[in-house]
Amino acid sequence: MNKGLTLRDVVITKGGAPLLRVSHEVAAGEVLSIMGPSGVGKSTLLAFITGTLAPDFSATGSVWLDGVDITHAPAHQRRVGILFQDDLLFPHLSVGANLAFGLRAGGTKSDRQAKIDAALTEVGLEGFAGRDPATLSGGQKARVALMRMLLSEPCGLLLDEPFSRLDTALRAQVRALVFARAKARGLPVLMVTHDAEDAEAAGGDIVTLTPSP
């Protein structure tokens, strides 16, 4: 089985005009950075991969994850995790309850709590389960968002400019953490960004999209 993420001859159009074309393989544990200015279709590509492409776009080509064609699978069955610019934590839930939201259904209460505690320990937030997300720093919120996504046991990870709102020092720290945790789990990662430093730090292939004429 091909463990990784493969985009085969993907072409996305809007109003009949080509928006972007990409064909690439991302091996397990590797990162592909998609670069380009705003409006070139970076987030639209992620929407196609996650099965949430807006109706005013159309696409051809296919998306394969771990050797399975997921192009037409329902979004909730694709096993693709995604991190955005904003942490998107639920403000009315504790840190632990936010993480529990990422867990698959089933298992005993003690088993689920053990997974939550282990996730917090993994990112240096041991004992934070009862905290209100509003009391966390930006870096702490980013760590919780990352672990919530990983607890859903994705087979691939998408990054939509996830470090752009962090200051320089924190950005490097969180970026290194995200790449390390993804690599440890053998996840193929596709990151869209307009920041060359993020792309270089990823250490993988870089594809630059240019606006269609």
PDB file of C-alpha atoms in Angstrom:
ATOM      1  CA  MET A   1       0.000   0.000   0.000  1.00  0.00           C
ATOM      2  CA  ASN A   2       1.239   3.489  -0.831  1.00  0.00           C
ATOM      3  CA  LYS A   3       1.407   5.211   2.549  1.00  0.00           C
ATOM      4  CA  GLY A   4       1.083   8.871   1.746  1.00  0.00           C
ATOM      5  CA  LEU A   5      -0.980  11.520   0.008  1.00  0.00           C
ATOM      6  CA  THR A   6      -1.150  11.648  -3.788  1.00  0.00           C
ATOM      7  CA  LEU A   7      -2.718  14.344  -5.954  1.00  0.00           C
ATOM      8  CA  ARG A   8      -3.176  12.927  -9.454  1.00  0.00           C
ATOM      9  CA  ASP A   9      -3.664  15.468 -12.245  1.00  0.00           C
ATOM     10  CA  VAL A  10      -5.814  17.742 -10.103  1.00  0.00           C
ATOM     11  CA  VAL A  11      -7.264  20.679 -12.054  1.00  0.00           C
ATOM     12  CA  ILE A  12      -9.624  23.131 -10.346  1.00  0.00           C
ATOM     13  CA  THR A  13     -11.651  25.579 -12.408  1.00  0.00           C
ATOM     14  CA  LYS A  14     -14.006  28.446 -11.637  1.00  0.00           C
ATOM     15  CA  GLY A  15     -16.490  29.614 -14.217  1.00  0.00           C
ATOM     16  CA  GLY A  16     -14.825  27.342 -16.742  1.00  0.00           C
ATOM     17  CA  ALA A  17     -11.439  29.028 -16.312  1.00  0.00           C
ATOM     18  CA  PRO A  18      -8.525  27.025 -14.860  1.00  0.00           C
ATOM     19  CA  LEU A  19      -7.593  28.170 -11.349  1.00  0.00           C
ATOM     20  CA  LEU A  20      -4.796  25.734 -10.556  1.00  0.00           C
ATOM     21  CA  ARG A  21      -3.166  22.497 -11.641  1.00  0.00           C
ATOM     22  CA  VAL A  22      -1.156  20.220  -9.369  1.00  0.00           C
ATOM     23  CA  SER A  23       0.080  16.634  -9.465  1.00  0.00           C
ATOM     24  CA  HIS A  24       2.322  15.468  -6.647  1.00  0.00           C
ATOM     25  CA  GLU A  25       3.041  12.703  -4.158  1.00  0.00           C
ATOM     26  CA  VAL A  26       3.699  13.328  -0.467  1.00  0.00           C
ATOM     27  CA  ALA A  27       5.298  10.376   1.298  1.00  0.00           C
ATOM     28  CA  ALA A  28       4.434   9.400   4.868  1.00  0.00           C
ATOM     29  CA  GLY A  29       6.242  11.690   7.289  1.00  0.00           C
ATOM     30  CA  GLU A  30       7.109  14.222   4.572  1.00  0.00           C
ATOM     31  CA  VAL A  31       5.846  17.759   3.940  1.00  0.00           C
ATOM     32  CA  LEU A  32       4.774  19.352   0.655  1.00  0.00           C
ATOM     33  CA  SER A  33       4.548  23.136   0.725  1.00  0.00           C
ATOM     34  CA  ILE A  34       2.224  24.847  -1.740  1.00  0.00           C
ATOM     35  CA  MET A  35       3.164  28.508  -2.117  1.00  0.00           C
ATOM     36  CA  GLY A  36       1.574  31.408  -3.922  1.00  0.00           C
ATOM     37  CA  PRO A  37      -0.113  34.775  -3.401  1.00  0.00           C
ATOM     38  CA  SER A  38      -3.639  35.228  -2.088  1.00  0.00           C
ATOM     39  CA  GLY A  39      -6.318  34.281  -4.601  1.00  0.00           C
ATOM     40  CA  VAL A  40      -4.258  31.691  -6.450  1.00  0.00           C
ATOM     41  CA  GLY A  41      -6.363  28.829  -5.083  1.00  0.00           C
ATOM     42  CA  LYS A  42      -4.341  27.419  -2.171  1.00  0.00           C
ATOM     43  CA  SER A  43      -7.256  27.094   0.255  1.00  0.00           C
ATOM     44  CA  THR A  44      -9.493  25.919  -2.598  1.00  0.00           C
ATOM     45  CA  LEU A  45      -7.105  23.007  -3.128  1.00  0.00           C
ATOM     46  CA  LEU A  46      -7.445  22.074   0.551  1.00  0.00           C
ATOM     47  CA  ALA A  47     -11.227  22.236   0.230  1.00  0.00           C
ATOM     48  CA  PHE A  48     -11.064  19.788  -2.674  1.00  0.00           C
ATOM     49  CA  ILE A  49      -8.924  17.395  -0.635  1.00  0.00           C
ATOM     50  CA  THR A  50     -11.256  17.564   2.374  1.00  0.00           C
ATOM     51  CA  GLY A  51     -14.409  17.201   0.287  1.00  0.00           C
ATOM     52  CA  THR A  52     -15.717  20.698   1.018  1.00  0.00           C
ATOM     53  CA  LEU A  53     -15.192  22.366  -2.359  1.00  0.00           C
ATOM     54  CA  ALA A  54     -17.660  25.223  -2.866  1.00  0.00           C
ATOM     55  CA  PRO A  55     -20.249  24.675  -5.623  1.00  0.00           C
ATOM     56  CA  ASP A  56     -18.914  27.547  -7.744  1.00  0.00           C
ATOM     57  CA  PHE A  57     -15.722  25.541  -8.321  1.00  0.00           C
ATOM     58  CA  SER A  58     -15.310  22.308 -10.241  1.00  0.00           C
ATOM     59  CA  ALA A  59     -12.419  19.861 -10.204  1.00  0.00           C
ATOM     60  CA  THR A  60     -11.002  16.899 -12.057  1.00  0.00           C
ATOM     61  CA  GLY A  61      -8.265  14.517 -11.048  1.00  0.00           C
ATOM     62  CA  SER A  62      -8.094  12.409  -7.912  1.00  0.00           C
ATOM     63  CA  VAL A  63      -6.901  12.374  -4.305  1.00  0.00           C
ATOM     64  CA  TRP A  64      -5.386   9.222  -2.833  1.00  0.00           C
ATOM     65  CA  LEU A  65      -4.604   8.705   0.842  1.00  0.00           C
ATOM     66  CA  ASP A  66      -2.800   5.590   2.056  1.00  0.00           C
ATOM     67  CA  GLY A  67      -3.509   3.897  -1.256  1.00  0.00           C
ATOM     68  CA  VAL A  68      -7.250   4.643  -1.176  1.00  0.00           C
ATOM     69  CA  ASP A  69      -9.024   6.924  -3.656  1.00  0.00           C
ATOM     70  CA  ILE A  70     -10.924   9.387  -1.430  1.00  0.00           C
ATOM     71  CA  THR A  71     -11.896  11.819  -4.206  1.00  0.00           C
ATOM     72  CA  HIS A  72     -15.613  11.125  -3.903  1.00  0.00           C
ATOM     73  CA  ALA A  73     -15.762   9.950  -0.284  1.00  0.00           C
ATOM     74  CA  PRO A  74     -17.928  11.912   2.177  1.00  0.00           C
ATOM     75  CA  ALA A  75     -15.889  14.564   3.996  1.00  0.00           C
ATOM     76  CA  HIS A  76     -16.260  12.891   7.409  1.00  0.00           C
ATOM     77  CA  GLN A  77     -14.865   9.608   6.078  1.00  0.00           C
ATOM     78  CA  ARG A  78     -11.691  10.968   4.501  1.00  0.00           C
ATOM     79  CA  ARG A  79      -9.479  10.770   7.622  1.00  0.00           C
ATOM     80  CA  VAL A  80      -7.832  14.082   6.773  1.00  0.00           C
ATOM     81  CA  GLY A  81      -6.906  16.462   9.599  1.00  0.00           C
ATOM     82  CA  ILE A  82      -6.560  20.202   9.057  1.00  0.00           C
ATOM     83  CA  LEU A  83      -5.162  23.139  11.029  1.00  0.00           C
ATOM     84  CA  PHE A  84      -6.115  26.728  10.209  1.00  0.00           C
ATOM     85  CA  GLN A  85      -4.777  30.197  11.020  1.00  0.00           C
ATOM     86  CA  ASP A  86      -7.117  30.352  14.012  1.00  0.00           C
ATOM     87  CA  ASP A  87      -7.099  27.638  16.690  1.00  0.00           C
ATOM     88  CA  LEU A  88     -10.929  27.293  16.531  1.00  0.00           C
ATOM     89  CA  LEU A  89     -11.165  25.965  20.095  1.00  0.00           C
ATOM     90  CA  PHE A  90     -14.677  25.843  21.531  1.00  0.00           C
ATOM     91  CA  PRO A  91     -14.795  28.712  24.069  1.00  0.00           C
ATOM     92  CA  HIS A  92     -17.576  27.107  26.138  1.00  0.00           C
ATOM     93  CA  LEU A  93     -15.620  23.877  26.677  1.00  0.00           C
ATOM     94  CA  SER A  94     -12.611  23.182  28.882  1.00  0.00           C
ATOM     95  CA  VAL A  95      -9.285  22.238  27.337  1.00  0.00           C
ATOM     96  CA  GLY A  96      -9.986  18.580  28.151  1.00  0.00           C
ATOM     97  CA  ALA A  97     -13.478  18.735  26.638  1.00  0.00           C
ATOM     98  CA  ASN A  98     -12.029  20.332  23.499  1.00  0.00           C
ATOM     99  CA  LEU A  99      -9.616  17.421  23.168  1.00  0.00           C
ATOM    100  CA  ALA A 100     -12.394  14.910  23.837  1.00  0.00           C
ATOM    101  CA  PHE A 101     -14.201  16.330  20.817  1.00  0.00           C
ATOM    102  CA  GLY A 102     -11.379  14.996  18.653  1.00  0.00           C
ATOM    103  CA  LEU A 103     -11.587  11.450  20.023  1.00  0.00           C
ATOM    104  CA  ARG A 104     -13.408   8.777  18.117  1.00  0.00           C
ATOM    105  CA  ALA A 105     -16.618   7.517  19.674  1.00  0.00           C
ATOM    106  CA  GLY A 106     -16.381   4.573  22.042  1.00  0.00           C
ATOM    107  CA  GLY A 107     -14.081   3.502  24.829  1.00  0.00           C
ATOM    108  CA  THR A 108     -14.507   3.860  28.570  1.00  0.00           C
ATOM    109  CA  LYS A 109     -14.460   7.206  30.317  1.00  0.00           C
ATOM    110  CA  SER A 110     -11.139   6.346  31.945  1.00  0.00           C
ATOM    111  CA  ASP A 111      -9.602   5.301  28.608  1.00  0.00           C
ATOM    112  CA  ARG A 112     -10.694   8.554  26.979  1.00  0.00           C
ATOM    113  CA  GLN A 113      -9.353  10.603  29.871  1.00  0.00           C
ATOM    114  CA  ALA A 114      -6.043   8.743  29.668  1.00  0.00           C
ATOM    115  CA  LYS A 115      -5.728   9.665  25.968  1.00  0.00           C
ATOM    116  CA  ILE A 116      -6.487  13.306  26.757  1.00  0.00           C
ATOM    117  CA  ASP A 117      -3.933  13.402  29.578  1.00  0.00           C
ATOM    118  CA  ALA A 118      -1.305  11.734  27.381  1.00  0.00           C
ATOM    119  CA  ALA A 119      -1.943  14.245  24.592  1.00  0.00           C
ATOM    120  CA  LEU A 120      -1.492  17.187  26.950  1.00  0.00           C
ATOM    121  CA  THR A 121       1.697  15.704  28.374  1.00  0.00           C
ATOM    122  CA  GLU A 122       3.062  15.201  24.859  1.00  0.00           C
ATOM    123  CA  VAL A 123       2.969  18.938  24.231  1.00  0.00           C
ATOM    124  CA  GLY A 124       4.011  20.118  27.681  1.00  0.00           C
ATOM    125  CA  LEU A 125       0.527  20.972  28.970  1.00  0.00           C
ATOM    126  CA  GLU A 126       0.183  18.339  31.680  1.00  0.00           C
ATOM    127  CA  GLY A 127      -2.625  19.186  34.099  1.00  0.00           C
ATOM    128  CA  PHE A 128      -4.323  21.664  31.739  1.00  0.00           C
ATOM    129  CA  ALA A 129      -7.459  19.560  31.123  1.00  0.00           C
ATOM    130  CA  GLY A 130      -9.666  21.674  33.369  1.00  0.00           C
ATOM    131  CA  ARG A 131      -8.467  25.030  32.062  1.00  0.00           C
ATOM    132  CA  ASP A 132     -10.652  27.527  30.216  1.00  0.00           C
ATOM    133  CA  PRO A 133      -9.257  28.081  26.675  1.00  0.00           C
ATOM    134  CA  ALA A 134      -9.541  31.844  27.270  1.00  0.00           C
ATOM    135  CA  THR A 135      -6.774  31.590  29.883  1.00  0.00           C
ATOM    136  CA  LEU A 136      -4.277  30.041  27.444  1.00  0.00           C
ATOM    137  CA  SER A 137      -1.541  31.848  25.533  1.00  0.00           C
ATOM    138  CA  GLY A 138      -1.496  31.778  21.747  1.00  0.00           C
ATOM    139  CA  GLY A 139       1.130  29.044  21.738  1.00  0.00           C
ATOM    140  CA  GLN A 140      -0.811  26.942  24.220  1.00  0.00           C
ATOM    141  CA  LYS A 141      -3.991  27.262  22.162  1.00  0.00           C
ATOM    142  CA  ALA A 142      -2.072  26.163  19.059  1.00  0.00           C
ATOM    143  CA  ARG A 143      -0.823  23.076  20.914  1.00  0.00           C
ATOM    144  CA  VAL A 144      -4.320  22.136  22.068  1.00  0.00           C
ATOM    145  CA  ALA A 145      -5.695  22.577  18.531  1.00  0.00           C
ATOM    146  CA  LEU A 146      -2.905  20.363  17.181  1.00  0.00           C
ATOM    147  CA  MET A 147      -3.520  17.566  19.666  1.00  0.00           C
ATOM    148  CA  ARG A 148      -7.309  17.729  19.207  1.00  0.00           C
ATOM    149  CA  MET A 149      -6.754  17.157  15.502  1.00  0.00           C
ATOM    150  CA  LEU A 150      -4.244  14.329  16.095  1.00  0.00           C
ATOM    151  CA  LEU A 151      -6.570  12.586  18.552  1.00  0.00           C
ATOM    152  CA  SER A 152      -8.991  12.099  15.651  1.00  0.00           C
ATOM    153  CA  GLU A 153      -6.340   9.726  14.202  1.00  0.00           C
ATOM    154  CA  PRO A 154      -6.067  11.257  10.716  1.00  0.00           C
ATOM    155  CA  CYS A 155      -4.151   9.559   7.917  1.00  0.00           C
ATOM    156  CA  GLY A 156      -2.971  12.885   6.494  1.00  0.00           C
ATOM    157  CA  LEU A 157      -2.542  16.457   7.687  1.00  0.00           C
ATOM    158  CA  LEU A 158      -3.355  19.723   5.905  1.00  0.00           C
ATOM    159  CA  LEU A 159      -2.013  23.065   7.111  1.00  0.00           C
ATOM    160  CA  ASP A 160      -3.770  26.259   5.997  1.00  0.00           C
ATOM    161  CA  GLU A 161      -1.372  29.089   6.936  1.00  0.00           C
ATOM    162  CA  PRO A 162      -1.465  27.803  10.548  1.00  0.00           C
ATOM    163  CA  PHE A 163       1.502  29.823  11.817  1.00  0.00           C
ATOM    164  CA  SER A 164       0.710  33.197  10.254  1.00  0.00           C
ATOM    165  CA  ARG A 165      -0.878  34.743  13.355  1.00  0.00           C
ATOM    166  CA  LEU A 166       1.985  33.832  15.715  1.00  0.00           C
ATOM    167  CA  ASP A 167       4.894  36.132  16.534  1.00  0.00           C
ATOM    168  CA  THR A 168       8.336  35.225  15.193  1.00  0.00           C
ATOM    169  CA  ALA A 169       9.709  33.308  18.205  1.00  0.00           C
ATOM    170  CA  LEU A 170       6.479  31.441  18.888  1.00  0.00           C
ATOM    171  CA  ARG A 171       6.017  30.740  15.201  1.00  0.00           C
ATOM    172  CA  ALA A 172       9.277  28.804  14.974  1.00  0.00           C
ATOM    173  CA  GLN A 173       8.461  26.862  18.145  1.00  0.00           C
ATOM    174  CA  VAL A 174       4.941  25.835  17.134  1.00  0.00           C
ATOM    175  CA  ARG A 175       6.019  25.098  13.570  1.00  0.00           C
ATOM    176  CA  ALA A 176       8.751  22.739  14.779  1.00  0.00           C
ATOM    177  CA  LEU A 177       6.273  21.046  17.121  1.00  0.00           C
ATOM    178  CA  VAL A 178       3.677  20.478  14.392  1.00  0.00           C
ATOM    179  CA  PHE A 179       6.199  19.021  11.944  1.00  0.00           C
ATOM    180  CA  ALA A 180       7.757  16.812  14.640  1.00  0.00           C
ATOM    181  CA  ARG A 181       4.440  15.388  15.834  1.00  0.00           C
ATOM    182  CA  ALA A 182       3.305  14.725  12.248  1.00  0.00           C
ATOM    183  CA  LYS A 183       6.603  13.026  11.392  1.00  0.00           C
ATOM    184  CA  ALA A 184       6.460  10.894  14.549  1.00  0.00           C
ATOM    185  CA  ARG A 185       3.066   9.608  13.420  1.00  0.00           C
ATOM    186  CA  GLY A 186       4.174   9.089   9.814  1.00  0.00           C
ATOM    187  CA  LEU A 187       1.597  11.511   8.446  1.00  0.00           C
ATOM    188  CA  PRO A 188       1.943  13.039   4.978  1.00  0.00           C
ATOM    189  CA  VAL A 189       1.581  16.807   5.344  1.00  0.00           C
ATOM    190  CA  LEU A 190       0.419  19.349   2.762  1.00  0.00           C
ATOM    191  CA  MET A 191       0.915  22.960   3.832  1.00  0.00           C
ATOM    192  CA  VAL A 192      -0.309  26.004   1.945  1.00  0.00           C
ATOM    193  CA  THR A 193       1.507  29.232   2.735  1.00  0.00           C
ATOM    194  CA  HIS A 194       2.768  32.487   1.279  1.00  0.00           C
ATOM    195  CA  ASP A 195       5.700  32.503   3.716  1.00  0.00           C
ATOM    196  CA  ALA A 196       9.009  31.243   2.309  1.00  0.00           C
ATOM    197  CA  GLU A 197      10.437  30.711   5.798  1.00  0.00           C
ATOM    198  CA  ASP A 198       7.614  28.308   6.696  1.00  0.00           C
ATOM    199  CA  ALA A 199       8.162  26.396   3.464  1.00  0.00           C
ATOM    200  CA  GLU A 200      11.909  26.169   4.013  1.00  0.00           C
ATOM    201  CA  ALA A 201      11.459  25.047   7.619  1.00  0.00           C
ATOM    202  CA  ALA A 202       9.196  22.214   6.443  1.00  0.00           C
ATOM    203  CA  GLY A 203      12.173  20.685   4.677  1.00  0.00           C
ATOM    204  CA  GLY A 204      10.184  19.032   1.897  1.00  0.00           C
ATOM    205  CA  ASP A 205       9.248  19.777  -1.700  1.00  0.00           C
ATOM    206  CA  ILE A 206       7.916  23.216  -2.582  1.00  0.00           C
ATOM    207  CA  VAL A 207       5.398  23.846  -5.377  1.00  0.00           C
ATOM    208  CA  THR A 208       4.712  27.443  -6.352  1.00  0.00           C
ATOM    209  CA  LEU A 209       1.308  28.274  -7.820  1.00  0.00           C
ATOM    210  CA  THR A 210       0.971  31.276 -10.087  1.00  0.00           C
ATOM    211  CA  PRO A 211      -2.236  33.124 -10.958  1.00  0.00           C
ATOM    212  CA  SER A 212      -3.914  31.891 -14.113  1.00  0.00           C
ATOM    213  CA  PRO A 213      -3.847  34.400 -16.999  1.00  0.00           C
TER     214      PRO A 213
END
